[in-house]
């Protein structure tokens, strides 16, 4: 599990051969590359994606980001 986490490899693809896991892994890599090459960096890329969402999905994204921020604060990071 540490190997998969360290190298950002999908567990289900590596352990079970699930091609959906491979597809998700590849999409994450492409998203990370796009964020890194975006003129505003990762923040600009996030904002671009966020603004393309409809209102309902924006609300969901805000909840997820708030939850992650809370977890990070509580984890001491």
mmCIF file with all atom_site columns, N, CA and C in Angstrom:
data_model
loop_
_atom_site.group_PDB
_atom_site.id
_atom_site.type_symbol
_atom_site.label_atom_id
_atom_site.label_alt_id
_atom_site.label_comp_id
_atom_site.label_asym_id
_atom_site.label_entity_id
_atom_site.label_seq_id
_atom_site.pdbx_PDB_ins_code
_atom_site.Cartn_x
_atom_site.Cartn_y
_atom_site.Cartn_z
_atom_site.occupancy
_atom_site.B_iso_or_equiv
_atom_site.pdbx_formal_charge
_atom_site.auth_seq_id
_atom_site.auth_comp_id
_atom_site.auth_asym_id
_atom_site.auth_atom_id
_atom_site.pdbx_PDB_model_num
ATOM 1   N N  . UNK A 1 1  ? 0.829   -1.184 0.000   1.00 0.00 ? 1  UNK A N  1
ATOM 2   C CA . UNK A 1 1  ? 0.000   0.000  0.000   1.00 0.00 ? 1  UNK A CA 1
ATOM 3   C C  . UNK A 1 1  ? 0.873   1.247  0.000   1.00 0.00 ? 1  UNK A C  1
ATOM 4   N N  . UNK A 1 2  ? 1.980   1.213  0.734   1.00 0.00 ? 2  UNK A N  1
ATOM 5   C CA . UNK A 1 2  ? 2.882   2.364  0.755   1.00 0.00 ? 2  UNK A CA 1
ATOM 6   C C  . UNK A 1 2  ? 3.481   2.611  -0.628  1.00 0.00 ? 2  UNK A C  1
ATOM 7   N N  . UNK A 1 3  ? 3.819   1.540  -1.336  1.00 0.00 ? 3  UNK A N  1
ATOM 8   C CA . UNK A 1 3  ? 4.360   1.653  -2.687  1.00 0.00 ? 3  UNK A CA 1
ATOM 9   C C  . UNK A 1 3  ? 3.347   2.346  -3.601  1.00 0.00 ? 3  UNK A C  1
ATOM 10  N N  . UNK A 1 4  ? 2.099   1.906  -3.542  1.00 0.00 ? 4  UNK A N  1
ATOM 11  C CA . UNK A 1 4  ? 1.059   2.496  -4.389  1.00 0.00 ? 4  UNK A CA 1
ATOM 12  C C  . UNK A 1 4  ? 0.865   3.973  -4.054  1.00 0.00 ? 4  UNK A C  1
ATOM 13  N N  . UNK A 1 5  ? 0.857   4.296  -2.785  1.00 0.00 ? 5  UNK A N  1
ATOM 14  C CA . UNK A 1 5  ? 0.692   5.681  -2.375  1.00 0.00 ? 5  UNK A CA 1
ATOM 15  C C  . UNK A 1 5  ? 1.877   6.528  -2.813  1.00 0.00 ? 5  UNK A C  1
ATOM 16  N N  . UNK A 1 6  ? 3.070   6.033  -2.579  1.00 0.00 ? 6  UNK A N  1
ATOM 17  C CA . UNK A 1 6  ? 4.285   6.782  -2.919  1.00 0.00 ? 6  UNK A CA 1
ATOM 18  C C  . UNK A 1 6  ? 4.372   7.053  -4.417  1.00 0.00 ? 6  UNK A C  1
ATOM 19  N N  . UNK A 1 7  ? 4.030   6.063  -5.234  1.00 0.00 ? 7  UNK A N  1
ATOM 20  C CA . UNK A 1 7  ? 4.187   6.187  -6.680  1.00 0.00 ? 7  UNK A CA 1
ATOM 21  C C  . UNK A 1 7  ? 2.876   6.520  -7.398  1.00 0.00 ? 7  UNK A C  1
ATOM 22  N N  . UNK A 1 8  ? 1.838   6.810  -6.598  1.00 0.00 ? 8  UNK A N  1
ATOM 23  C CA . UNK A 1 8  ? 0.521   7.195  -7.138  1.00 0.00 ? 8  UNK A CA 1
ATOM 24  C C  . UNK A 1 8  ? 0.003   6.171  -8.130  1.00 0.00 ? 8  UNK A C  1
ATOM 25  N N  . UNK A 1 9  ? 0.002   4.925  -7.687  1.00 0.00 ? 9  UNK A N  1
ATOM 26  C CA . UNK A 1 9  ? -0.482  3.811  -8.502  1.00 0.00 ? 9  UNK A CA 1
ATOM 27  C C  . UNK A 1 9  ? -1.794  3.311  -7.911  1.00 0.00 ? 9  UNK A C  1
ATOM 28  N N  . UNK A 1 10 ? -2.750  3.047  -8.761  1.00 0.00 ? 10 UNK A N  1
ATOM 29  C CA . UNK A 1 10 ? -4.057  2.574  -8.336  1.00 0.00 ? 10 UNK A CA 1
ATOM 30  C C  . UNK A 1 10 ? -3.953  1.171  -7.739  1.00 0.00 ? 10 UNK A C  1
ATOM 31  N N  . UNK A 1 11 ? -4.516  1.002  -6.523  1.00 0.00 ? 11 UNK A N  1
ATOM 32  C CA . UNK A 1 11 ? -4.513  -0.318 -5.872  1.00 0.00 ? 11 UNK A CA 1
ATOM 33  C C  . UNK A 1 11 ? -5.260  -1.350 -6.708  1.00 0.00 ? 11 UNK A C  1
ATOM 34  N N  . UNK A 1 12 ? -6.460  -0.957 -7.151  1.00 0.00 ? 12 UNK A N  1
ATOM 35  C CA . UNK A 1 12 ? -7.281  -1.926 -7.873  1.00 0.00 ? 12 UNK A CA 1
ATOM 36  C C  . UNK A 1 12 ? -6.666  -2.326 -9.211  1.00 0.00 ? 12 UNK A C  1
ATOM 37  N N  . UNK A 1 13 ? -5.949  -1.426 -9.833  1.00 0.00 ? 13 UNK A N  1
ATOM 38  C CA . UNK A 1 13 ? -5.283  -1.798 -11.079 1.00 0.00 ? 13 UNK A CA 1
ATOM 39  C C  . UNK A 1 13 ? -4.096  -2.713 -10.801 1.00 0.00 ? 13 UNK A C  1
ATOM 40  N N  . UNK A 1 14 ? -3.262  -2.350 -9.843  1.00 0.00 ? 14 UNK A N  1
ATOM 41  C CA . UNK A 1 14 ? -2.063  -3.133 -9.555  1.00 0.00 ? 14 UNK A CA 1
ATOM 42  C C  . UNK A 1 14 ? -2.402  -4.519 -8.999  1.00 0.00 ? 14 UNK A C  1
ATOM 43  N N  . UNK A 1 15 ? -3.334  -4.574 -8.069  1.00 0.00 ? 15 UNK A N  1
ATOM 44  C CA . UNK A 1 15 ? -3.627  -5.830 -7.387  1.00 0.00 ? 15 UNK A CA 1
ATOM 45  C C  . UNK A 1 15 ? -4.634  -6.712 -8.122  1.00 0.00 ? 15 UNK A C  1
ATOM 46  N N  . UNK A 1 16 ? -5.578  -6.091 -8.831  1.00 0.00 ? 16 UNK A N  1
ATOM 47  C CA . UNK A 1 16 ? -6.652  -6.873 -9.454  1.00 0.00 ? 16 UNK A CA 1
ATOM 48  C C  . UNK A 1 16 ? -6.672  -6.776 -10.973 1.00 0.00 ? 16 UNK A C  1
ATOM 49  N N  . UNK A 1 17 ? -5.871  -5.909 -11.532 1.00 0.00 ? 17 UNK A N  1
ATOM 50  C CA . UNK A 1 17 ? -5.874  -5.748 -12.981 1.00 0.00 ? 17 UNK A CA 1
ATOM 51  C C  . UNK A 1 17 ? -7.086  -5.000 -13.506 1.00 0.00 ? 17 UNK A C  1
ATOM 52  N N  . UNK A 1 18 ? -7.764  -4.248 -12.636 1.00 0.00 ? 18 UNK A N  1
ATOM 53  C CA . UNK A 1 18 ? -8.963  -3.510 -13.019 1.00 0.00 ? 18 UNK A CA 1
ATOM 54  C C  . UNK A 1 18 ? -8.585  -2.326 -13.916 1.00 0.00 ? 18 UNK A C  1
ATOM 55  N N  . UNK A 1 19 ? -9.029  -2.357 -15.158 1.00 0.00 ? 19 UNK A N  1
ATOM 56  C CA . UNK A 1 19 ? -8.673  -1.303 -16.102 1.00 0.00 ? 19 UNK A CA 1
ATOM 57  C C  . UNK A 1 19 ? -9.294  0.043  -15.751 1.00 0.00 ? 19 UNK A C  1
ATOM 58  N N  . UNK A 1 20 ? -10.390 0.040  -14.984 1.00 0.00 ? 20 UNK A N  1
ATOM 59  C CA . UNK A 1 20 ? -10.962 1.308  -14.537 1.00 0.00 ? 20 UNK A CA 1
ATOM 60  C C  . UNK A 1 20 ? -9.981  2.014  -13.603 1.00 0.00 ? 20 UNK A C  1
ATOM 61  N N  . UNK A 1 21 ? -9.288  1.235  -12.794 1.00 0.00 ? 21 UNK A N  1
ATOM 62  C CA . UNK A 1 21 ? -8.269  1.809  -11.911 1.00 0.00 ? 21 UNK A CA 1
ATOM 63  C C  . UNK A 1 21 ? -7.134  2.418  -12.709 1.00 0.00 ? 21 UNK A C  1
ATOM 64  N N  . UNK A 1 22 ? -6.730  1.746  -13.768 1.00 0.00 ? 22 UNK A N  1
ATOM 65  C CA . UNK A 1 22 ? -5.679  2.280  -14.643 1.00 0.00 ? 22 UNK A CA 1
ATOM 66  C C  . UNK A 1 22 ? -6.152  3.571  -15.300 1.00 0.00 ? 22 UNK A C  1
ATOM 67  N N  . UNK A 1 23 ? -7.389  3.584  -15.742 1.00 0.00 ? 23 UNK A N  1
ATOM 68  C CA . UNK A 1 23 ? -7.952  4.764  -16.377 1.00 0.00 ? 23 UNK A CA 1
ATOM 69  C C  . UNK A 1 23 ? -7.986  5.946  -15.411 1.00 0.00 ? 23 UNK A C  1
ATOM 70  N N  . UNK A 1 24 ? -8.426  5.715  -14.165 1.00 0.00 ? 24 UNK A N  1
ATOM 71  C CA . UNK A 1 24 ? -8.458  6.781  -13.164 1.00 0.00 ? 24 UNK A CA 1
ATOM 72  C C  . UNK A 1 24 ? -7.054  7.288  -12.867 1.00 0.00 ? 24 UNK A C  1
ATOM 73  N N  . UNK A 1 25 ? -6.107  6.377  -12.770 1.00 0.00 ? 25 UNK A N  1
ATOM 74  C CA . UNK A 1 25 ? -4.722  6.733  -12.487 1.00 0.00 ? 25 UNK A CA 1
ATOM 75  C C  . UNK A 1 25 ? -4.179  7.620  -13.609 1.00 0.00 ? 25 UNK A C  1
ATOM 76  N N  . UNK A 1 26 ? -4.454  7.256  -14.838 1.00 0.00 ? 26 UNK A N  1
ATOM 77  C CA . UNK A 1 26 ? -3.971  8.027  -15.984 1.00 0.00 ? 26 UNK A CA 1
ATOM 78  C C  . UNK A 1 26 ? -4.646  9.401  -16.032 1.00 0.00 ? 26 UNK A C  1
ATOM 79  N N  . UNK A 1 27 ? -5.930  9.465  -15.706 1.00 0.00 ? 27 UNK A N  1
ATOM 80  C CA . UNK A 1 27 ? -6.637  10.743 -15.705 1.00 0.00 ? 27 UNK A CA 1
ATOM 81  C C  . UNK A 1 27 ? -6.064  11.671 -14.641 1.00 0.00 ? 27 UNK A C  1
ATOM 82  N N  . UNK A 1 28 ? -5.757  11.139 -13.475 1.00 0.00 ? 28 UNK A N  1
ATOM 83  C CA . UNK A 1 28 ? -5.146  11.964 -12.416 1.00 0.00 ? 28 UNK A CA 1
ATOM 84  C C  . UNK A 1 28 ? -3.797  12.514 -12.863 1.00 0.00 ? 28 UNK A C  1
ATOM 85  N N  . UNK A 1 29 ? -3.020  11.680 -13.559 1.00 0.00 ? 29 UNK A N  1
ATOM 86  C CA . UNK A 1 29 ? -1.718  12.133 -14.044 1.00 0.00 ? 29 UNK A CA 1
ATOM 87  C C  . UNK A 1 29 ? -1.888  13.264 -15.048 1.00 0.00 ? 29 UNK A C  1
ATOM 88  N N  . UNK A 1 30 ? -2.843  13.105 -15.961 1.00 0.00 ? 30 UNK A N  1
ATOM 89  C CA . UNK A 1 30 ? -3.093  14.144 -16.961 1.00 0.00 ? 30 UNK A CA 1
ATOM 90  C C  . UNK A 1 30 ? -3.583  15.434 -16.299 1.00 0.00 ? 30 UNK A C  1
ATOM 91  N N  . UNK A 1 31 ? -4.452  15.295 -15.300 1.00 0.00 ? 31 UNK A N  1
ATOM 92  C CA . UNK A 1 31 ? -4.941  16.473 -14.585 1.00 0.00 ? 31 UNK A CA 1
ATOM 93  C C  . UNK A 1 31 ? -3.798  17.204 -13.874 1.00 0.00 ? 31 UNK A C  1
ATOM 94  N N  . UNK A 1 32 ? -2.900  16.438 -13.262 1.00 0.00 ? 32 UNK A N  1
ATOM 95  C CA . UNK A 1 32 ? -1.765  17.044 -12.567 1.00 0.00 ? 32 UNK A CA 1
ATOM 96  C C  . UNK A 1 32 ? -0.853  17.761 -13.553 1.00 0.00 ? 32 UNK A C  1
ATOM 97  N N  . UNK A 1 33 ? -0.615  17.163 -14.710 1.00 0.00 ? 33 UNK A N  1
ATOM 98  C CA . UNK A 1 33 ? 0.205   17.809 -15.734 1.00 0.00 ? 33 UNK A CA 1
ATOM 99  C C  . UNK A 1 33 ? -0.457  19.091 -16.234 1.00 0.00 ? 33 UNK A C  1
ATOM 100 N N  . UNK A 1 34 ? -1.762  19.041 -16.437 1.00 0.00 ? 34 UNK A N  1
ATOM 101 C CA . UNK A 1 34 ? -2.484  20.222 -16.905 1.00 0.00 ? 34 UNK A CA 1
ATOM 102 C C  . UNK A 1 34 ? -2.426  21.330 -15.857 1.00 0.00 ? 34 UNK A C  1
ATOM 103 N N  . UNK A 1 35 ? -2.569  20.969 -14.587 1.00 0.00 ? 35 UNK A N  1
ATOM 104 C CA . UNK A 1 35 ? -2.501  21.968 -13.520 1.00 0.00 ? 35 UNK A CA 1
ATOM 105 C C  . UNK A 1 35 ? -1.122  22.606 -13.459 1.00 0.00 ? 35 UNK A C  1
ATOM 106 N N  . UNK A 1 36 ? -0.090  21.794 -13.621 1.00 0.00 ? 36 UNK A N  1
ATOM 107 C CA . UNK A 1 36 ? 1.278   22.309 -13.549 1.00 0.00 ? 36 UNK A CA 1
ATOM 108 C C  . UNK A 1 36 ? 1.589   23.229 -14.721 1.00 0.00 ? 36 UNK A C  1
ATOM 109 N N  . UNK A 1 37 ? 1.005   22.972 -15.872 1.00 0.00 ? 37 UNK A N  1
ATOM 110 C CA . UNK A 1 37 ? 1.305   23.779 -17.054 1.00 0.00 ? 37 UNK A CA 1
ATOM 111 C C  . UNK A 1 37 ? 0.347   24.954 -17.231 1.00 0.00 ? 37 UNK A C  1
ATOM 112 N N  . UNK A 1 38 ? -0.691  25.038 -16.406 1.00 0.00 ? 38 UNK A N  1
ATOM 113 C CA . UNK A 1 38 ? -1.664  26.120 -16.503 1.00 0.00 ? 38 UNK A CA 1
ATOM 114 C C  . UNK A 1 38 ? -1.009  27.430 -16.075 1.00 0.00 ? 38 UNK A C  1
ATOM 115 N N  . UNK A 1 39 ? -1.309  28.543 -16.766 1.00 0.00 ? 39 UNK A N  1
ATOM 116 C CA . UNK A 1 39 ? -0.660  29.819 -16.439 1.00 0.00 ? 39 UNK A CA 1
ATOM 117 C C  . UNK A 1 39 ? -0.804  30.233 -14.971 1.00 0.00 ? 39 UNK A C  1
ATOM 118 N N  . UNK A 1 40 ? -1.913  29.917 -14.349 1.00 0.00 ? 40 UNK A N  1
ATOM 119 C CA . UNK A 1 40 ? -2.114  30.268 -12.940 1.00 0.00 ? 40 UNK A CA 1
ATOM 120 C C  . UNK A 1 40 ? -1.670  29.170 -11.994 1.00 0.00 ? 40 UNK A C  1
ATOM 121 N N  . UNK A 1 41 ? -0.987  28.154 -12.507 1.00 0.00 ? 41 UNK A N  1
ATOM 122 C CA . UNK A 1 41 ? -0.572  27.024 -11.684 1.00 0.00 ? 41 UNK A CA 1
ATOM 123 C C  . UNK A 1 41 ? -1.774  26.199 -11.272 1.00 0.00 ? 41 UNK A C  1
ATOM 124 N N  . UNK A 1 42 ? -1.600  25.424 -10.231 1.00 0.00 ? 42 UNK A N  1
ATOM 125 C CA . UNK A 1 42 ? -2.670  24.537 -9.770  1.00 0.00 ? 42 UNK A CA 1
ATOM 126 C C  . UNK A 1 42 ? -3.896  25.324 -9.327  1.00 0.00 ? 42 UNK A C  1
ATOM 127 N N  . UNK A 1 43 ? -3.677  26.492 -8.702  1.00 0.00 ? 43 UNK A N  1
ATOM 128 C CA . UNK A 1 43 ? -4.821  27.285 -8.243  1.00 0.00 ? 43 UNK A CA 1
ATOM 129 C C  . UNK A 1 43 ? -5.642  27.798 -9.416  1.00 0.00 ? 43 UNK A C  1
ATOM 130 N N  . UNK A 1 44 ? -4.951  28.270 -10.464 1.00 0.00 ? 44 UNK A N  1
ATOM 131 C CA . UNK A 1 44 ? -5.657  28.749 -11.644 1.00 0.00 ? 44 UNK A CA 1
ATOM 132 C C  . UNK A 1 44 ? -6.406  27.632 -12.342 1.00 0.00 ? 44 UNK A C  1
ATOM 133 N N  . UNK A 1 45 ? -5.777  26.456 -12.390 1.00 0.00 ? 45 UNK A N  1
ATOM 134 C CA . UNK A 1 45 ? -6.417  25.301 -13.016 1.00 0.00 ? 45 UNK A CA 1
ATOM 135 C C  . UNK A 1 45 ? -7.661  24.899 -12.223 1.00 0.00 ? 45 UNK A C  1
ATOM 136 N N  . UNK A 1 46 ? -7.536  24.879 -10.894 1.00 0.00 ? 46 UNK A N  1
ATOM 137 C CA . UNK A 1 46 ? -8.678  24.543 -10.050 1.00 0.00 ? 46 UNK A CA 1
ATOM 138 C C  . UNK A 1 46 ? -9.811  25.534 -10.276 1.00 0.00 ? 46 UNK A C  1
ATOM 139 N N  . UNK A 1 47 ? -9.482  26.814 -10.313 1.00 0.00 ? 47 UNK A N  1
ATOM 140 C CA . UNK A 1 47 ? -10.501 27.838 -10.515 1.00 0.00 ? 47 UNK A CA 1
ATOM 141 C C  . UNK A 1 47 ? -11.187 27.676 -11.871 1.00 0.00 ? 47 UNK A C  1
ATOM 142 N N  . UNK A 1 48 ? -10.414 27.356 -12.899 1.00 0.00 ? 48 UNK A N  1
ATOM 143 C CA . UNK A 1 48 ? -10.983 27.147 -14.231 1.00 0.00 ? 48 UNK A CA 1
ATOM 144 C C  . UNK A 1 48 ? -11.978 25.987 -14.210 1.00 0.00 ? 48 UNK A C  1
ATOM 145 N N  . UNK A 1 49 ? -11.573 24.874 -13.593 1.00 0.00 ? 49 UNK A N  1
ATOM 146 C CA . UNK A 1 49 ? -12.456 23.708 -13.504 1.00 0.00 ? 49 UNK A CA 1
ATOM 147 C C  . UNK A 1 49 ? -13.682 24.032 -12.654 1.00 0.00 ? 49 UNK A C  1
ATOM 148 N N  . UNK A 1 50 ? -13.463 24.689 -11.510 1.00 0.00 ? 50 UNK A N  1
ATOM 149 C CA . UNK A 1 50 ? -14.554 25.034 -10.601 1.00 0.00 ? 50 UNK A CA 1
ATOM 150 C C  . UNK A 1 50 ? -15.595 25.891 -11.310 1.00 0.00 ? 50 UNK A C  1
ATOM 151 N N  . UNK A 1 51 ? -15.145 26.896 -12.057 1.00 0.00 ? 51 UNK A N  1
ATOM 152 C CA . UNK A 1 51 ? -16.066 27.801 -12.746 1.00 0.00 ? 51 UNK A CA 1
ATOM 153 C C  . UNK A 1 51 ? -16.843 27.103 -13.859 1.00 0.00 ? 51 UNK A C  1
ATOM 154 N N  . UNK A 1 52 ? -16.318 26.002 -14.348 1.00 0.00 ? 52 UNK A N  1
ATOM 155 C CA . UNK A 1 52 ? -17.026 25.277 -15.412 1.00 0.00 ? 52 UNK A CA 1
ATOM 156 C C  . UNK A 1 52 ? -18.140 24.386 -14.860 1.00 0.00 ? 52 UNK A C  1
ATOM 157 N N  . UNK A 1 53 ? -18.183 24.216 -13.535 1.00 0.00 ? 53 UNK A N  1
ATOM 158 C CA . UNK A 1 53 ? -19.211 23.369 -12.923 1.00 0.00 ? 53 UNK A CA 1
ATOM 159 C C  . UNK A 1 53 ? -20.527 24.122 -12.805 1.00 0.00 ? 53 UNK A C  1
ATOM 160 N N  . UNK A 1 54 ? -21.624 23.378 -12.795 1.00 0.00 ? 54 UNK A N  1
ATOM 161 C CA . UNK A 1 54 ? -22.905 24.027 -12.535 1.00 0.00 ? 54 UNK A CA 1
ATOM 162 C C  . UNK A 1 54 ? -23.003 24.305 -11.026 1.00 0.00 ? 54 UNK A C  1
ATOM 163 N N  . UNK A 1 55 ? -24.001 25.078 -10.642 1.00 0.00 ? 55 UNK A N  1
ATOM 164 C CA . UNK A 1 55 ? -24.113 25.548 -9.252  1.00 0.00 ? 55 UNK A CA 1
ATOM 165 C C  . UNK A 1 55 ? -24.159 24.400 -8.242  1.00 0.00 ? 55 UNK A C  1
ATOM 166 N N  . UNK A 1 56 ? -24.894 23.363 -8.553  1.00 0.00 ? 56 UNK A N  1
ATOM 167 C CA . UNK A 1 56 ? -25.018 22.216 -7.625  1.00 0.00 ? 56 UNK A CA 1
ATOM 168 C C  . UNK A 1 56 ? -23.659 21.556 -7.409  1.00 0.00 ? 56 UNK A C  1
ATOM 169 N N  . UNK A 1 57 ? -22.906 21.363 -8.492  1.00 0.00 ? 57 UNK A N  1
ATOM 170 C CA . UNK A 1 57 ? -21.596 20.733 -8.369  1.00 0.00 ? 57 UNK A CA 1
ATOM 171 C C  . UNK A 1 57 ? -20.582 21.669 -7.700  1.00 0.00 ? 57 UNK A C  1
ATOM 172 N N  . UNK A 1 58 ? -20.742 22.981 -7.885  1.00 0.00 ? 58 UNK A N  1
ATOM 173 C CA . UNK A 1 58 ? -19.874 23.929 -7.183  1.00 0.00 ? 58 UNK A CA 1
ATOM 174 C C  . UNK A 1 58 ? -20.094 23.822 -5.674  1.00 0.00 ? 58 UNK A C  1
ATOM 175 N N  . UNK A 1 59 ? -21.352 23.710 -5.269  1.00 0.00 ? 59 UNK A N  1
ATOM 176 C CA . UNK A 1 59 ? -21.658 23.568 -3.841  1.00 0.00 ? 59 UNK A CA 1
ATOM 177 C C  . UNK A 1 59 ? -21.029 22.295 -3.275  1.00 0.00 ? 59 UNK A C  1
ATOM 178 N N  . UNK A 1 60 ? -21.103 21.209 -4.043  1.00 0.00 ? 60 UNK A N  1
ATOM 179 C CA . UNK A 1 60 ? -20.492 19.952 -3.605  1.00 0.00 ? 60 UNK A CA 1
ATOM 180 C C  . UNK A 1 60 ? -18.976 20.104 -3.504  1.00 0.00 ? 60 UNK A C  1
ATOM 181 N N  . UNK A 1 61 ? -18.369 20.769 -4.466  1.00 0.00 ? 61 UNK A N  1
ATOM 182 C CA . UNK A 1 61 ? -16.919 20.966 -4.457  1.00 0.00 ? 61 UNK A CA 1
ATOM 183 C C  . UNK A 1 61 ? -16.499 21.793 -3.248  1.00 0.00 ? 61 UNK A C  1
ATOM 184 N N  . UNK A 1 62 ? -17.265 22.819 -2.921  1.00 0.00 ? 62 UNK A N  1
ATOM 185 C CA . UNK A 1 62 ? -16.955 23.649 -1.757  1.00 0.00 ? 62 UNK A CA 1
ATOM 186 C C  . UNK A 1 62 ? -17.004 22.815 -0.487  1.00 0.00 ? 62 UNK A C  1
ATOM 187 N N  . UNK A 1 63 ? -18.010 21.950 -0.363  1.00 0.00 ? 63 UNK A N  1
ATOM 188 C CA . UNK A 1 63 ? -18.110 21.081 0.814   1.00 0.00 ? 63 UNK A CA 1
ATOM 189 C C  . UNK A 1 63 ? -16.902 20.156 0.925   1.00 0.00 ? 63 UNK A C  1
ATOM 190 N N  . UNK A 1 64 ? -16.470 19.599 -0.204  1.00 0.00 ? 64 UNK A N  1
ATOM 191 C CA . UNK A 1 64 ? -15.314 18.707 -0.193  1.00 0.00 ? 64 UNK A CA 1
ATOM 192 C C  . UNK A 1 64 ? -14.057 19.468 0.215   1.00 0.00 ? 64 UNK A C  1
ATOM 193 N N  . UNK A 1 65 ? -13.855 20.647 -0.343  1.00 0.00 ? 65 UNK A N  1
ATOM 194 C CA . UNK A 1 65 ? -12.663 21.436 -0.019  1.00 0.00 ? 65 UNK A CA 1
ATOM 195 C C  . UNK A 1 65 ? -12.675 21.826 1.461   1.00 0.00 ? 65 UNK A C  1
ATOM 196 N N  . UNK A 1 66 ? -13.828 22.232 1.971   1.00 0.00 ? 66 UNK A N  1
ATOM 197 C CA . UNK A 1 66 ? -13.928 22.572 3.400   1.00 0.00 ? 66 UNK A CA 1
ATOM 198 C C  . UNK A 1 66 ? -13.617 21.363 4.277   1.00 0.00 ? 66 UNK A C  1
ATOM 199 N N  . UNK A 1 67 ? -14.136 20.203 3.879   1.00 0.00 ? 67 UNK A N  1
ATOM 200 C CA . UNK A 1 67 ? -13.881 18.981 4.630   1.00 0.00 ? 67 UNK A CA 1
ATOM 201 C C  . UNK A 1 67 ? -12.396 18.643 4.637   1.00 0.00 ? 67 UNK A C  1
ATOM 202 N N  . UNK A 1 68 ? -11.750 18.760 3.476   1.00 0.00 ? 68 UNK A N  1
ATOM 203 C CA . UNK A 1 68 ? -10.315 18.482 3.397   1.00 0.00 ? 68 UNK A CA 1
ATOM 204 C C  . UNK A 1 68 ? -9.515  19.474 4.232   1.00 0.00 ? 68 UNK A C  1
ATOM 205 N N  . UNK A 1 69 ? -9.906  20.736 4.207   1.00 0.00 ? 69 UNK A N  1
ATOM 206 C CA . UNK A 1 69 ? -9.206  21.752 4.997   1.00 0.00 ? 69 UNK A CA 1
ATOM 207 C C  . UNK A 1 69 ? -9.351  21.476 6.493   1.00 0.00 ? 69 UNK A C  1
ATOM 208 N N  . UNK A 1 70 ? -10.548 21.056 6.901   1.00 0.00 ? 70 UNK A N  1
ATOM 209 C CA . UNK A 1 70 ? -10.787 20.719 8.303   1.00 0.00 ? 70 UNK A CA 1
ATOM 210 C C  . UNK A 1 70 ? -9.948  19.527 8.726   1.00 0.00 ? 70 UNK A C  1
ATOM 211 N N  . UNK A 1 71 ? -9.906  18.498 7.882   1.00 0.00 ? 71 UNK A N  1
ATOM 212 C CA . UNK A 1 71 ? -9.100  17.314 8.178   1.00 0.00 ? 71 UNK A CA 1
ATOM 213 C C  . UNK A 1 71 ? -7.614  17.676 8.304   1.00 0.00 ? 71 UNK A C  1
ATOM 214 N N  . UNK A 1 72 ? -7.162  18.548 7.433   1.00 0.00 ? 72 UNK A N  1
ATOM 215 C CA . UNK A 1 72 ? -5.745  18.941 7.460   1.00 0.00 ? 72 UNK A CA 1
ATOM 216 C C  . UNK A 1 72 ? -5.438  19.719 8.732   1.00 0.00 ? 72 UNK A C  1
ATOM 217 N N  . UNK A 1 73 ? -6.323  20.618 9.131   1.00 0.00 ? 73 UNK A N  1
ATOM 218 C CA . UNK A 1 73 ? -6.106  21.384 10.371  1.00 0.00 ? 73 UNK A CA 1
ATOM 219 C C  . UNK A 1 73 ? -6.095  20.462 11.590  1.00 0.00 ? 73 UNK A C  1
ATOM 220 N N  . UNK A 1 74 ? -7.050  19.534 11.628  1.00 0.00 ? 74 UNK A N  1
ATOM 221 C CA . UNK A 1 74 ? -7.160  18.627 12.762  1.00 0.00 ? 74 UNK A CA 1
ATOM 222 C C  . UNK A 1 74 ? -6.018  17.630 12.801  1.00 0.00 ? 74 UNK A C  1
ATOM 223 N N  . UNK A 1 75 ? -5.459  17.321 11.634  1.00 0.00 ? 75 UNK A N  1
ATOM 224 C CA . UNK A 1 75 ? -4.324  16.387 11.562  1.00 0.00 ? 75 UNK A CA 1
ATOM 225 C C  . UNK A 1 75 ? -3.020  17.049 11.940  1.00 0.00 ? 75 UNK A C  1
ATOM 226 N N  . UNK A 1 76 ? -3.020  18.362 12.130  1.00 0.00 ? 76 UNK A N  1
ATOM 227 C CA . UNK A 1 76 ? -1.819  19.064 12.528  1.00 0.00 ? 76 UNK A CA 1
ATOM 228 C C  . UNK A 1 76 ? -0.881  19.402 11.385  1.00 0.00 ? 76 UNK A C  1
ATOM 229 N N  . UNK A 1 77 ? -1.328  19.213 10.146  1.00 0.00 ? 77 UNK A N  1
ATOM 230 C CA . UNK A 1 77 ? -0.458  19.511 9.005   1.00 0.00 ? 77 UNK A CA 1
ATOM 231 C C  . UNK A 1 77 ? -0.567  20.954 8.610   1.00 0.00 ? 77 UNK A C  1
#
